Coordinates of C-alpha atoms in Angstrom, one line a residue:
M18 CA 0.0 0.0 0.0
T19 CA 2.9 2.4 0.9
L20 CA 4.5 1.6 -2.5
L21 CA 1.1 2.4 -4.2
Y22 CA 0.8 5.7 -2.5
G23 CA 4.4 6.5 -3.4
C24 CA 3.8 5.7 -7.0
L25 CA 0.6 7.8 -7.1
L26 CA 2.4 10.7 -5.4
S27 CA 5.2 10.5 -7.9
L28 CA 2.7 10.4 -10.8
L29 CA 0.9 13.4 -9.4
V30 CA 4.2 15.4 -9.1
I31 CA 5.2 14.5 -12.6
S32 CA 1.7 15.4 -14.0
V33 CA 1.7 18.8 -12.2
T34 CA 5.3 19.5 -13.4
L35 CA 4.4 18.7 -17.0
A36 CA 1.2 20.8 -16.8
I37 CA 3.1 23.8 -15.5
H38 CA 5.9 23.3 -18.1
F39 CA 3.3 23.1 -20.9
L40 CA 1.3 26.1 -19.5
F41 CA 4.3 28.4 -19.5
Y42 CA 6.6 26.9 -22.2
K43 CA 4.0 26.9 -24.9
N44 CA 4.3 30.6 -25.1
Y45 CA 8.0 30.3 -25.6
R46 CA 8.0 28.2 -28.7
T47 CA 9.1 30.1 -31.8
S48 CA 9.9 29.2 -35.3
G49 CA 12.1 30.5 -38.1
L50 CA 15.6 32.0 -37.9
Q51 CA 16.7 32.8 -34.3
P52 CA 19.8 34.4 -32.9
P53 CA 22.1 32.2 -30.8
G54 CA 21.5 31.9 -27.1
K55 CA 19.3 30.1 -24.6
T56 CA 15.9 31.0 -23.0
G57 CA 16.5 29.1 -19.8
W58 CA 13.8 27.9 -17.5
P59 CA 10.1 28.1 -18.5
F60 CA 8.6 31.4 -17.4
L61 CA 11.6 32.4 -15.3
G62 CA 14.0 32.2 -18.2
E63 CA 17.3 33.7 -17.2
T64 CA 15.7 36.4 -15.1
M65 CA 17.3 35.3 -11.8
E66 CA 20.9 35.4 -13.3
F67 CA 20.1 38.8 -14.9
L68 CA 18.9 40.2 -11.6
S69 CA 21.6 38.7 -9.5
T70 CA 24.4 40.4 -11.5
G71 CA 22.7 43.7 -10.9
W72 CA 22.3 43.0 -7.2
N73 CA 26.1 42.1 -7.1
G74 CA 26.9 45.5 -8.7
Q75 CA 27.9 44.0 -12.1
P76 CA 24.8 44.3 -14.3
E77 CA 27.0 44.3 -17.4
K78 CA 28.3 40.8 -16.6
F79 CA 25.1 39.2 -17.8
I80 CA 25.5 40.9 -21.2
F81 CA 29.3 40.4 -21.6
D82 CA 29.1 36.7 -20.7
R83 CA 26.7 36.1 -23.5
I84 CA 28.5 38.2 -26.0
A85 CA 31.6 36.1 -25.4
R86 CA 29.6 32.9 -25.5
Y87 CA 27.2 33.5 -28.4
S88 CA 27.7 36.6 -30.5
S89 CA 29.1 40.1 -30.3
N90 CA 26.2 41.3 -32.4
I91 CA 23.0 39.7 -31.1
F92 CA 21.8 36.9 -28.7
K93 CA 18.5 35.7 -27.4
T94 CA 17.5 35.1 -23.8
S95 CA 14.3 35.2 -21.7
L96 CA 13.7 38.0 -19.1
L97 CA 10.8 38.7 -16.9
G98 CA 8.6 36.2 -18.6
Y99 CA 9.3 37.2 -22.2
N100 CA 11.6 36.0 -25.0
T101 CA 14.1 38.7 -25.7
A102 CA 16.7 39.5 -28.4
V103 CA 19.6 41.6 -27.2
F104 CA 21.4 43.8 -29.8
C105 CA 25.0 44.6 -28.9
G106 CA 27.2 47.4 -30.1
P107 CA 26.8 50.5 -32.3
A108 CA 25.5 48.5 -35.3
G109 CA 22.7 47.0 -33.3
N110 CA 21.7 50.4 -31.8
K111 CA 21.8 52.0 -35.2
F112 CA 19.5 49.3 -36.6
L113 CA 16.9 49.8 -33.8
F114 CA 16.8 53.6 -33.9
A115 CA 16.9 53.8 -37.7
N116 CA 14.1 51.4 -38.2
E117 CA 11.5 52.3 -35.6
Y118 CA 8.0 51.9 -37.0
K119 CA 9.6 50.3 -40.1
L120 CA 11.1 47.0 -38.9
V121 CA 10.7 47.4 -35.2
R122 CA 8.1 49.0 -32.9
L123 CA 8.1 50.2 -29.3
W124 CA 6.8 47.5 -27.0
V125 CA 6.4 47.1 -23.2
P126 CA 5.6 44.0 -21.2
D127 CA 2.0 43.4 -20.3
Y128 CA 2.7 43.7 -16.6
V129 CA 3.5 47.4 -17.0
N130 CA -0.2 48.0 -17.5
K131 CA -0.6 47.0 -13.8
L132 CA 1.7 49.8 -12.8
F133 CA 0.2 52.3 -15.3
P134 CA -3.4 51.3 -16.0
S135 CA -4.8 53.1 -19.1
K136 CA -7.4 52.6 -21.8
N137 CA -4.5 52.7 -24.3
S138 CA -1.5 50.5 -24.3
A139 CA 1.7 51.8 -22.5
A140 CA 3.5 51.7 -25.9
D141 CA 0.8 54.0 -27.5
E142 CA 1.0 56.3 -24.5
A143 CA 4.8 56.5 -24.8
V144 CA 4.5 57.5 -28.4
K145 CA 2.0 60.3 -27.5
M146 CA 4.4 61.6 -24.9
R147 CA 7.3 61.6 -27.3
K148 CA 5.4 63.7 -29.7
A149 CA 4.3 66.2 -27.1
F150 CA 7.7 66.6 -25.3
P151 CA 9.6 68.5 -28.0
Y152 CA 7.6 71.6 -27.0
F153 CA 9.6 71.7 -23.8
L154 CA 12.9 71.4 -25.6
K155 CA 12.5 74.6 -27.6
P156 CA 15.1 77.3 -27.0
E157 CA 12.6 79.7 -25.4
A158 CA 11.4 76.9 -23.0
L159 CA 14.9 75.9 -22.1
Q160 CA 15.8 79.6 -21.3
R161 CA 13.0 79.5 -18.7
Y162 CA 14.5 76.4 -17.1
I163 CA 18.1 77.6 -16.8
G164 CA 17.5 80.0 -13.9
V165 CA 15.4 77.4 -12.0
M166 CA 18.0 74.7 -12.5
D167 CA 20.9 77.0 -11.6
D168 CA 19.2 78.0 -8.3
I169 CA 18.4 74.4 -7.3
T170 CA 22.0 73.3 -8.2
A171 CA 23.6 76.1 -6.2
K172 CA 21.5 75.2 -3.1
H173 CA 22.2 71.5 -3.5
F174 CA 26.0 71.9 -3.6
S175 CA 26.0 74.4 -0.8
T176 CA 23.9 72.2 1.4
D177 CA 25.0 68.6 0.6
W178 CA 28.5 68.9 -0.9
E179 CA 30.5 71.8 0.5
N180 CA 32.4 71.2 3.7
H181 CA 31.9 67.4 3.5
E182 CA 35.0 65.3 3.4
V183 CA 33.0 62.3 2.1
V184 CA 29.8 62.3 0.1
A185 CA 27.5 59.4 -1.0
V186 CA 27.2 60.5 -4.6
Y187 CA 24.4 58.3 -6.0
P188 CA 21.7 59.1 -3.3
L189 CA 22.6 62.8 -3.4
I190 CA 22.4 63.1 -7.2
K191 CA 19.2 61.0 -7.2
R192 CA 17.6 63.4 -4.8
F193 CA 19.0 66.4 -6.7
A194 CA 17.7 65.2 -10.1
F195 CA 14.3 64.4 -8.6
V196 CA 14.0 67.9 -7.1
I197 CA 14.7 69.4 -10.5
A198 CA 12.2 67.1 -12.2
S199 CA 9.5 67.9 -9.6
R200 CA 10.0 71.6 -10.1
L201 CA 10.1 71.6 -13.9
F202 CA 7.4 69.0 -14.5
I203 CA 4.8 69.8 -11.8
S204 CA 6.1 73.0 -10.1
V205 CA 6.5 71.3 -6.7
D206 CA 9.4 72.6 -4.7
D207 CA 8.2 72.0 -1.1
P208 CA 10.8 69.6 0.4
D209 CA 8.2 67.9 2.6
H210 CA 5.9 67.4 -0.4
I211 CA 8.8 66.0 -2.5
A212 CA 9.8 63.7 0.4
R213 CA 6.4 62.1 0.4
F214 CA 7.2 60.8 -3.1
A215 CA 10.6 59.4 -2.2
A216 CA 9.7 56.0 -0.6
P217 CA 6.9 55.1 -3.2
F218 CA 9.3 56.0 -6.0
E219 CA 12.0 53.8 -4.6
A220 CA 9.6 50.9 -4.4
L221 CA 8.4 51.6 -8.0
V222 CA 11.9 51.8 -9.4
S223 CA 12.9 48.6 -7.6
G224 CA 9.8 46.7 -8.7
I225 CA 9.7 47.6 -12.4
F226 CA 12.6 45.3 -13.1
S227 CA 11.6 42.5 -10.8
I228 CA 9.8 39.2 -11.4
P229 CA 6.1 40.3 -12.1
I230 CA 4.4 38.3 -9.4
D231 CA 1.7 40.5 -7.7
I232 CA 1.3 38.9 -4.3
P233 CA 1.9 40.6 -0.9
G234 CA 5.5 41.0 0.0
T235 CA 7.0 40.8 -3.5
Q236 CA 8.9 43.6 -5.0
F237 CA 6.4 43.9 -7.8
N238 CA 3.5 44.2 -5.4
K239 CA 5.4 47.0 -3.6
A240 CA 5.8 48.7 -6.9
V241 CA 2.1 48.5 -7.7
K242 CA 1.3 50.0 -4.3
G243 CA 4.0 52.7 -4.8
A244 CA 2.6 53.6 -8.2
N245 CA -1.0 53.8 -6.8
H246 CA 0.2 56.1 -4.0
I247 CA 2.1 58.4 -6.3
R248 CA -0.9 58.5 -8.8
K249 CA -3.2 59.5 -6.0
E250 CA -0.9 62.3 -4.9
L251 CA -0.5 63.5 -8.5
I252 CA -4.3 63.5 -9.2
E253 CA -4.8 65.8 -6.3
I254 CA -2.1 68.1 -7.8
I255 CA -3.8 67.9 -11.2
K256 CA -7.2 68.8 -9.8
Q257 CA -5.8 71.8 -8.0
R258 CA -3.9 72.9 -11.1
K259 CA -7.1 72.9 -13.2
I260 CA -8.7 75.2 -10.6
D261 CA -5.7 77.5 -10.6
L262 CA -5.6 77.6 -14.4
D263 CA -9.3 78.5 -14.6
E264 CA -8.8 81.3 -12.0
G265 CA -5.7 82.6 -13.7
K266 CA -3.5 81.7 -10.7
A267 CA -1.3 79.4 -12.9
D268 CA 0.5 79.9 -16.2
P269 CA -0.4 77.5 -19.1
K270 CA 3.3 77.4 -20.0
Q271 CA 4.8 77.1 -16.5
D272 CA 5.5 73.4 -16.7
V273 CA 4.7 70.0 -18.3
L274 CA 1.5 69.5 -16.2
S275 CA -0.1 72.8 -17.3
H276 CA 0.7 72.0 -20.9
M277 CA -0.9 68.6 -20.7
I278 CA -4.0 70.1 -19.2
V279 CA -4.5 73.0 -21.6
T280 CA -3.7 70.9 -24.7
N281 CA -5.9 67.9 -23.6
D282 CA -8.5 66.9 -26.2
D283 CA -12.2 67.3 -25.5
D284 CA -13.4 64.2 -27.4
E285 CA -13.1 60.5 -26.7
N286 CA -9.3 60.8 -26.9
A287 CA -9.2 63.1 -23.9
M288 CA -6.9 62.1 -21.1
T289 CA -8.3 61.4 -17.7
D290 CA -6.6 62.7 -14.6
S291 CA -5.2 59.2 -14.1
D292 CA -3.8 59.2 -17.7
I293 CA -2.1 62.5 -17.0
A294 CA -0.7 61.2 -13.7
N295 CA 0.7 58.1 -15.5
K296 CA 2.6 60.3 -18.0
L297 CA 3.9 62.4 -15.2
I298 CA 5.1 59.3 -13.3
A299 CA 7.0 58.2 -16.4
L300 CA 8.7 61.5 -16.6
L301 CA 9.5 61.7 -12.9
L302 CA 10.9 58.2 -13.1
G303 CA 13.5 59.4 -15.6
G304 CA 14.4 62.3 -13.2
H305 CA 14.6 59.9 -10.3
D306 CA 16.8 57.1 -11.5
T307 CA 18.2 57.3 -15.0
I308 CA 19.8 60.7 -14.8
A309 CA 21.2 59.9 -11.4
S310 CA 22.9 56.7 -12.6
T311 CA 24.5 58.6 -15.5
C312 CA 25.7 61.5 -13.4
T313 CA 27.1 59.1 -10.8
S314 CA 29.0 57.2 -13.4
I315 CA 30.5 60.5 -14.7
V316 CA 31.6 61.5 -11.2
R317 CA 33.1 58.1 -10.6
Y318 CA 35.1 58.1 -13.8
L319 CA 36.3 61.7 -13.2
A320 CA 37.5 60.6 -9.8
E321 CA 39.3 57.6 -11.2
L322 CA 40.9 59.4 -14.2
P323 CA 42.5 62.6 -12.8
E324 CA 43.9 63.6 -16.2
I325 CA 40.4 63.6 -17.7
Y326 CA 39.1 65.5 -14.6
E327 CA 41.8 68.2 -15.2
G328 CA 40.9 68.6 -18.8
V329 CA 37.2 68.9 -17.9
Y330 CA 38.0 71.4 -15.2
K331 CA 40.1 73.6 -17.5
G332 CA 37.4 73.5 -20.2
I333 CA 34.7 74.7 -17.7
I334 CA 37.0 77.5 -16.4
S335 CA 37.6 78.6 -20.0
I336 CA 33.9 78.8 -20.6
F337 CA 33.3 80.9 -17.5
L338 CA 36.1 83.2 -18.5
S339 CA 34.7 83.6 -22.0
M340 CA 31.2 84.3 -20.6
Y341 CA 32.7 86.9 -18.1
R342 CA 34.4 88.8 -21.0
Y343 CA 31.0 89.2 -22.7
L344 CA 29.3 90.6 -19.6

């Protein structure tokens, strides 16, 4: 009897394993010409190795290992539940950017819609944002930003860098970039108000590139909660801004938020307050993490390469001297 139960249990385990394998792996089967590489485990793919290299401070290791193993141009893998082709080097980047909406199209994983729910796909929303954003890169718009950015930068270095023998660069620059983004995008400069966004944004940034399992305690679940919290805060700001615009207390050109409100359609394509909030979150995310990572890398390399630092320093001084002669 014990042997029978053991056989039945083994059969059950095998059946469940095969069922799970079929459930997830059927979405991974592809045909035709494929780049070299492996997709790893069903559903998980090579996600854990990809994430672990980042946690260990060597995110590039995942890429370089596969370049050495498979191809210096392109390889396939599976990340966050999706089969992925990774293009490497200048030629790959040129191919992607030169063929957008010709041979390739912007795409985001389905789970992103849990973070930014909308009646339109996240990819379509990103396209709309890209078309609207050049307005804020015009020379006259940039001229308005320079004074604000200069003032914030001066205060930041005076408070957080001067008279400090050691500084933690990444968290400081991340906070600095987020303050500038908050001021330029939504005209929020109150430190307490900005601080209320800090923890939810940290959770959102950490959870975007995690395994998309939405159960309590997971990074992705924390990201969903963080996005909901930020969206709620932004919707309150949006509602108040609409009132201020109607009463003439706000300038239609003062920031991204005002521009979104005054140029919003009145038909079925009109953005809801939640849609506007989602676009603002996407912009603030760029000001919260991407810019901070880039600036931190610059500071690191300047510290490690004194001859480059000296050249940059002399270049900046020469610019200031030239500007001073024209004053």
